């Protein structure tokens, strides 16, 4: 059957030869798919600048849909969307300035979590002389309720799992 080329952008494969590969890589579908992929990683400032330079799409404003979709040369962002994007850009700029000026990280950063963890582990090691005191298991914040978790993510019962005495593995 021969070698096959798989394009990650288009999620397609075809026979790998010079003619087919050139035809695919220069094709409209591939170029659009590649643009969509790289647009996922653009920063908010670039998106805002591009959207502000475009005129609004009349069809999208009237009906809420556009036949051209992401390929439309007009903007599909409303004034509210542009304001939100502008606020996001301003927040990113403020964060960069604070980081550049050496201002401490905002609350909820990974550094803060690591510091708390180090303190907790340090205090747990100093208190390890008390064998009666057991650590209390806590689920991470944002997890679903305990009864909805799969068994592999549920906390073990107090005293551990019961293992039958005649159980043999393998």
PDB file of C-alpha atoms in Angstrom:
ATOM      1  CA  UNK A   1       0.000   0.000   0.000  1.00  0.00           C
ATOM      2  CA  UNK A   2       2.968   2.371   0.528  1.00  0.00           C
ATOM      3  CA  UNK A   3       3.579   5.203   2.955  1.00  0.00           C
ATOM      4  CA  UNK A   4       0.745   7.427   4.084  1.00  0.00           C
ATOM      5  CA  UNK A   5       0.978  11.030   5.217  1.00  0.00           C
ATOM      6  CA  UNK A   6      -1.248  12.193   8.088  1.00  0.00           C
ATOM      7  CA  UNK A   7      -1.993  15.893   8.425  1.00  0.00           C
ATOM      8  CA  UNK A   8      -2.636  16.846  12.056  1.00  0.00           C
ATOM      9  CA  UNK A   9      -4.306  20.125  11.102  1.00  0.00           C
ATOM     10  CA  UNK A  10      -6.860  18.553   8.762  1.00  0.00           C
ATOM     11  CA  UNK A  11      -7.122  15.162  10.500  1.00  0.00           C
ATOM     12  CA  UNK A  12      -6.716  13.413   7.135  1.00  0.00           C
ATOM     13  CA  UNK A  13      -4.309  10.931   5.647  1.00  0.00           C
ATOM     14  CA  UNK A  14      -3.355  10.312   2.032  1.00  0.00           C
ATOM     15  CA  UNK A  15      -0.704   8.529  -0.015  1.00  0.00           C
ATOM     16  CA  UNK A  16       2.645  10.170   0.626  1.00  0.00           C
ATOM     17  CA  UNK A  17       4.301  11.372  -2.550  1.00  0.00           C
ATOM     18  CA  UNK A  18       5.591  14.759  -3.613  1.00  0.00           C
ATOM     19  CA  UNK A  19       2.601  15.671  -5.795  1.00  0.00           C
ATOM     20  CA  UNK A  20      -0.067  14.761  -3.190  1.00  0.00           C
ATOM     21  CA  UNK A  21       1.761  16.449  -0.330  1.00  0.00           C
ATOM     22  CA  UNK A  22       2.305  19.704  -2.251  1.00  0.00           C
ATOM     23  CA  UNK A  23      -1.300  19.699  -3.412  1.00  0.00           C
ATOM     24  CA  UNK A  24      -2.551  19.181   0.135  1.00  0.00           C
ATOM     25  CA  UNK A  25      -0.226  21.682   1.835  1.00  0.00           C
ATOM     26  CA  UNK A  26      -1.167  24.417  -0.645  1.00  0.00           C
ATOM     27  CA  UNK A  27      -4.891  23.597  -0.551  1.00  0.00           C
ATOM     28  CA  UNK A  28      -7.492  25.975   0.847  1.00  0.00           C
ATOM     29  CA  UNK A  29      -8.833  23.461   3.386  1.00  0.00           C
ATOM     30  CA  UNK A  30      -5.360  22.840   4.837  1.00  0.00           C
ATOM     31  CA  UNK A  31      -4.488  26.531   5.004  1.00  0.00           C
ATOM     32  CA  UNK A  32      -7.756  27.306   6.791  1.00  0.00           C
ATOM     33  CA  UNK A  33      -7.301  24.447   9.243  1.00  0.00           C
ATOM     34  CA  UNK A  34      -3.735  25.581   9.965  1.00  0.00           C
ATOM     35  CA  UNK A  35      -4.897  29.171  10.543  1.00  0.00           C
ATOM     36  CA  UNK A  36      -7.621  27.992  12.938  1.00  0.00           C
ATOM     37  CA  UNK A  37      -5.042  25.939  14.866  1.00  0.00           C
ATOM     38  CA  UNK A  38      -2.602  28.808  15.291  1.00  0.00           C
ATOM     39  CA  UNK A  39      -5.387  31.255  16.136  1.00  0.00           C
ATOM     40  CA  UNK A  40      -6.087  29.194  19.244  1.00  0.00           C
ATOM     41  CA  UNK A  41      -2.762  30.371  20.702  1.00  0.00           C
ATOM     42  CA  UNK A  42      -2.913  34.087  19.931  1.00  0.00           C
ATOM     43  CA  UNK A  43      -2.875  36.491  22.835  1.00  0.00           C
ATOM     44  CA  UNK A  44      -5.856  38.658  23.672  1.00  0.00           C
ATOM     45  CA  UNK A  45      -4.141  41.901  22.595  1.00  0.00           C
ATOM     46  CA  UNK A  46      -3.614  40.627  19.034  1.00  0.00           C
ATOM     47  CA  UNK A  47      -7.209  39.408  18.813  1.00  0.00           C
ATOM     48  CA  UNK A  48      -8.522  42.743  20.127  1.00  0.00           C
ATOM     49  CA  UNK A  49      -6.428  44.739  17.667  1.00  0.00           C
ATOM     50  CA  UNK A  50      -7.610  42.607  14.743  1.00  0.00           C
ATOM     51  CA  UNK A  51     -11.276  42.699  15.771  1.00  0.00           C
ATOM     52  CA  UNK A  52     -11.251  46.472  16.282  1.00  0.00           C
ATOM     53  CA  UNK A  53      -9.838  47.004  12.788  1.00  0.00           C
ATOM     54  CA  UNK A  54     -12.669  44.969  11.198  1.00  0.00           C
ATOM     55  CA  UNK A  55     -16.110  46.295  10.388  1.00  0.00           C
ATOM     56  CA  UNK A  56     -19.036  44.494  12.060  1.00  0.00           C
ATOM     57  CA  UNK A  57     -20.702  41.716  10.064  1.00  0.00           C
ATOM     58  CA  UNK A  58     -24.227  42.910   9.244  1.00  0.00           C
ATOM     59  CA  UNK A  59     -25.603  39.436   8.644  1.00  0.00           C
ATOM     60  CA  UNK A  60     -24.255  38.221  12.002  1.00  0.00           C
ATOM     61  CA  UNK A  61     -25.682  41.253  13.840  1.00  0.00           C
ATOM     62  CA  UNK A  62     -29.110  40.808  12.238  1.00  0.00           C
ATOM     63  CA  UNK A  63     -29.540  37.047  12.446  1.00  0.00           C
ATOM     64  CA  UNK A  64     -26.852  35.864  14.890  1.00  0.00           C
ATOM     65  CA  UNK A  65     -25.389  33.593  12.194  1.00  0.00           C
ATOM     66  CA  UNK A  66     -23.014  34.041   9.296  1.00  0.00           C
ATOM     67  CA  UNK A  67     -22.532  31.645   6.385  1.00  0.00           C
ATOM     68  CA  UNK A  68     -18.776  32.301   6.375  1.00  0.00           C
ATOM     69  CA  UNK A  69     -18.263  31.459  10.064  1.00  0.00           C
ATOM     70  CA  UNK A  70     -14.659  31.904  11.236  1.00  0.00           C
ATOM     71  CA  UNK A  71     -13.588  32.690   7.662  1.00  0.00           C
ATOM     72  CA  UNK A  72     -15.682  35.875   7.527  1.00  0.00           C
ATOM     73  CA  UNK A  73     -13.626  39.011   6.929  1.00  0.00           C
ATOM     74  CA  UNK A  74     -15.958  41.040   9.151  1.00  0.00           C
ATOM     75  CA  UNK A  75     -16.096  41.004  12.943  1.00  0.00           C
ATOM     76  CA  UNK A  76     -18.577  38.781  14.762  1.00  0.00           C
ATOM     77  CA  UNK A  77     -17.891  40.365  18.150  1.00  0.00           C
ATOM     78  CA  UNK A  78     -20.507  42.505  19.827  1.00  0.00           C
ATOM     79  CA  UNK A  79     -19.681  45.653  21.794  1.00  0.00           C
ATOM     80  CA  UNK A  80     -19.977  43.652  25.027  1.00  0.00           C
ATOM     81  CA  UNK A  81     -17.532  41.035  23.724  1.00  0.00           C
ATOM     82  CA  UNK A  82     -15.068  43.758  22.739  1.00  0.00           C
ATOM     83  CA  UNK A  83     -15.358  45.361  26.187  1.00  0.00           C
ATOM     84  CA  UNK A  84     -14.692  42.019  27.883  1.00  0.00           C
ATOM     85  CA  UNK A  85     -11.707  41.394  25.630  1.00  0.00           C
ATOM     86  CA  UNK A  86     -10.397  44.896  26.315  1.00  0.00           C
ATOM     87  CA  UNK A  87     -10.722  44.311  30.073  1.00  0.00           C
ATOM     88  CA  UNK A  88      -8.839  41.030  29.716  1.00  0.00           C
ATOM     89  CA  UNK A  89      -6.037  42.788  27.796  1.00  0.00           C
ATOM     90  CA  UNK A  90      -5.803  45.500  30.469  1.00  0.00           C
ATOM     91  CA  UNK A  91      -5.651  42.856  33.226  1.00  0.00           C
ATOM     92  CA  UNK A  92      -2.886  40.982  31.397  1.00  0.00           C
ATOM     93  CA  UNK A  93      -0.918  44.218  30.992  1.00  0.00           C
ATOM     94  CA  UNK A  94      -1.313  45.033  34.695  1.00  0.00           C
ATOM     95  CA  UNK A  95      -0.146  41.538  35.646  1.00  0.00           C
ATOM     96  CA  UNK A  96       2.917  41.844  33.375  1.00  0.00           C
ATOM     97  CA  UNK A  97       3.756  45.252  34.871  1.00  0.00           C
ATOM     98  CA  UNK A  98       3.396  43.923  38.413  1.00  0.00           C
ATOM     99  CA  UNK A  99       5.592  40.957  37.570  1.00  0.00           C
ATOM    100  CA  UNK A 100       8.174  43.210  35.951  1.00  0.00           C
ATOM    101  CA  UNK A 101       8.140  45.600  38.934  1.00  0.00           C
ATOM    102  CA  UNK A 102       8.621  42.694  41.330  1.00  0.00           C
ATOM    103  CA  UNK A 103       5.286  42.962  43.081  1.00  0.00           C
ATOM    104  CA  UNK A 104       4.304  39.780  44.910  1.00  0.00           C
ATOM    105  CA  UNK A 105       2.187  37.246  43.053  1.00  0.00           C
ATOM    106  CA  UNK A 106      -1.588  37.617  43.388  1.00  0.00           C
ATOM    107  CA  UNK A 107      -3.387  35.278  45.814  1.00  0.00           C
ATOM    108  CA  UNK A 108      -4.134  31.820  44.546  1.00  0.00           C
ATOM    109  CA  UNK A 109      -0.883  31.262  42.665  1.00  0.00           C
ATOM    110  CA  UNK A 110       1.044  28.025  42.548  1.00  0.00           C
ATOM    111  CA  UNK A 111       3.870  29.565  44.587  1.00  0.00           C
ATOM    112  CA  UNK A 112       1.458  30.335  47.410  1.00  0.00           C
ATOM    113  CA  UNK A 113       0.100  26.814  47.312  1.00  0.00           C
ATOM    114  CA  UNK A 114       3.622  25.356  47.408  1.00  0.00           C
ATOM    115  CA  UNK A 115       4.520  27.498  50.432  1.00  0.00           C
ATOM    116  CA  UNK A 116       1.416  26.339  52.309  1.00  0.00           C
ATOM    117  CA  UNK A 117       2.188  22.740  51.391  1.00  0.00           C
ATOM    118  CA  UNK A 118       5.768  23.010  52.619  1.00  0.00           C
ATOM    119  CA  UNK A 119       4.572  24.479  55.941  1.00  0.00           C
ATOM    120  CA  UNK A 120       1.947  21.748  56.307  1.00  0.00           C
ATOM    121  CA  UNK A 121       4.444  18.979  55.557  1.00  0.00           C
ATOM    122  CA  UNK A 122       6.990  20.544  57.928  1.00  0.00           C
ATOM    123  CA  UNK A 123       4.458  20.675  60.747  1.00  0.00           C
ATOM    124  CA  UNK A 124       3.325  17.112  59.972  1.00  0.00           C
ATOM    125  CA  UNK A 125       6.900  15.841  60.334  1.00  0.00           C
ATOM    126  CA  UNK A 126       7.351  17.574  63.696  1.00  0.00           C
ATOM    127  CA  UNK A 127       4.059  16.127  64.939  1.00  0.00           C
ATOM    128  CA  UNK A 128       4.814  12.632  63.667  1.00  0.00           C
ATOM    129  CA  UNK A 129       5.831  11.607  67.209  1.00  0.00           C
ATOM    130  CA  UNK A 130       2.109  11.234  68.002  1.00  0.00           C
ATOM    131  CA  UNK A 131       1.146   7.895  66.392  1.00  0.00           C
ATOM    132  CA  UNK A 132      -2.491   8.211  67.529  1.00  0.00           C
ATOM    133  CA  UNK A 133      -3.067  11.379  65.516  1.00  0.00           C
ATOM    134  CA  UNK A 134      -4.052  10.523  61.936  1.00  0.00           C
ATOM    135  CA  UNK A 135      -4.232  12.972  59.070  1.00  0.00           C
ATOM    136  CA  UNK A 136      -7.739  13.784  57.892  1.00  0.00           C
ATOM    137  CA  UNK A 137      -8.365  13.198  54.197  1.00  0.00           C
ATOM    138  CA  UNK A 138      -9.853  16.172  52.332  1.00  0.00           C
ATOM    139  CA  UNK A 139     -11.016  16.327  48.734  1.00  0.00           C
ATOM    140  CA  UNK A 140      -9.583  19.120  46.571  1.00  0.00           C
ATOM    141  CA  UNK A 141     -11.815  22.167  46.117  1.00  0.00           C
ATOM    142  CA  UNK A 142     -13.960  22.118  42.993  1.00  0.00           C
ATOM    143  CA  UNK A 143     -14.462  18.347  42.933  1.00  0.00           C
ATOM    144  CA  UNK A 144     -17.981  16.954  42.503  1.00  0.00           C
ATOM    145  CA  UNK A 145     -19.855  15.619  45.556  1.00  0.00           C
ATOM    146  CA  UNK A 146     -18.388  12.484  47.133  1.00  0.00           C
ATOM    147  CA  UNK A 147     -21.269  10.237  46.101  1.00  0.00           C
ATOM    148  CA  UNK A 148     -20.663  11.135  42.412  1.00  0.00           C
ATOM    149  CA  UNK A 149     -16.964  10.231  42.441  1.00  0.00           C
ATOM    150  CA  UNK A 150     -15.778   6.929  40.952  1.00  0.00           C
ATOM    151  CA  UNK A 151     -14.544   4.393  43.527  1.00  0.00           C
ATOM    152  CA  UNK A 152     -10.914   4.970  42.564  1.00  0.00           C
ATOM    153  CA  UNK A 153     -11.164   8.622  43.693  1.00  0.00           C
ATOM    154  CA  UNK A 154     -13.128   8.057  46.899  1.00  0.00           C
ATOM    155  CA  UNK A 155     -11.315   8.182  50.227  1.00  0.00           C
ATOM    156  CA  UNK A 156     -10.568   4.835  51.854  1.00  0.00           C
ATOM    157  CA  UNK A 157     -12.847   3.886  54.747  1.00  0.00           C
ATOM    158  CA  UNK A 158     -11.556   4.477  58.294  1.00  0.00           C
ATOM    159  CA  UNK A 159      -9.182   1.670  59.172  1.00  0.00           C
ATOM    160  CA  UNK A 160      -8.433   0.868  55.523  1.00  0.00           C
ATOM    161  CA  UNK A 161      -9.919  -1.581  53.058  1.00  0.00           C
ATOM    162  CA  UNK A 162     -11.033  -4.966  54.324  1.00  0.00           C
ATOM    163  CA  UNK A 163      -9.072  -7.799  52.721  1.00  0.00           C
ATOM    164  CA  UNK A 164     -10.516 -11.326  53.096  1.00  0.00           C
ATOM    165  CA  UNK A 165      -7.993 -13.675  54.766  1.00  0.00           C
ATOM    166  CA  UNK A 166      -8.143 -16.318  52.010  1.00  0.00           C
ATOM    167  CA  UNK A 167      -7.743 -13.871  49.100  1.00  0.00           C
ATOM    168  CA  UNK A 168      -5.053 -14.867  46.606  1.00  0.00           C
ATOM    169  CA  UNK A 169      -3.801 -12.629  43.859  1.00  0.00           C
ATOM    170  CA  UNK A 170      -2.858 -13.877  40.415  1.00  0.00           C
TER     171      UNK A 170
END
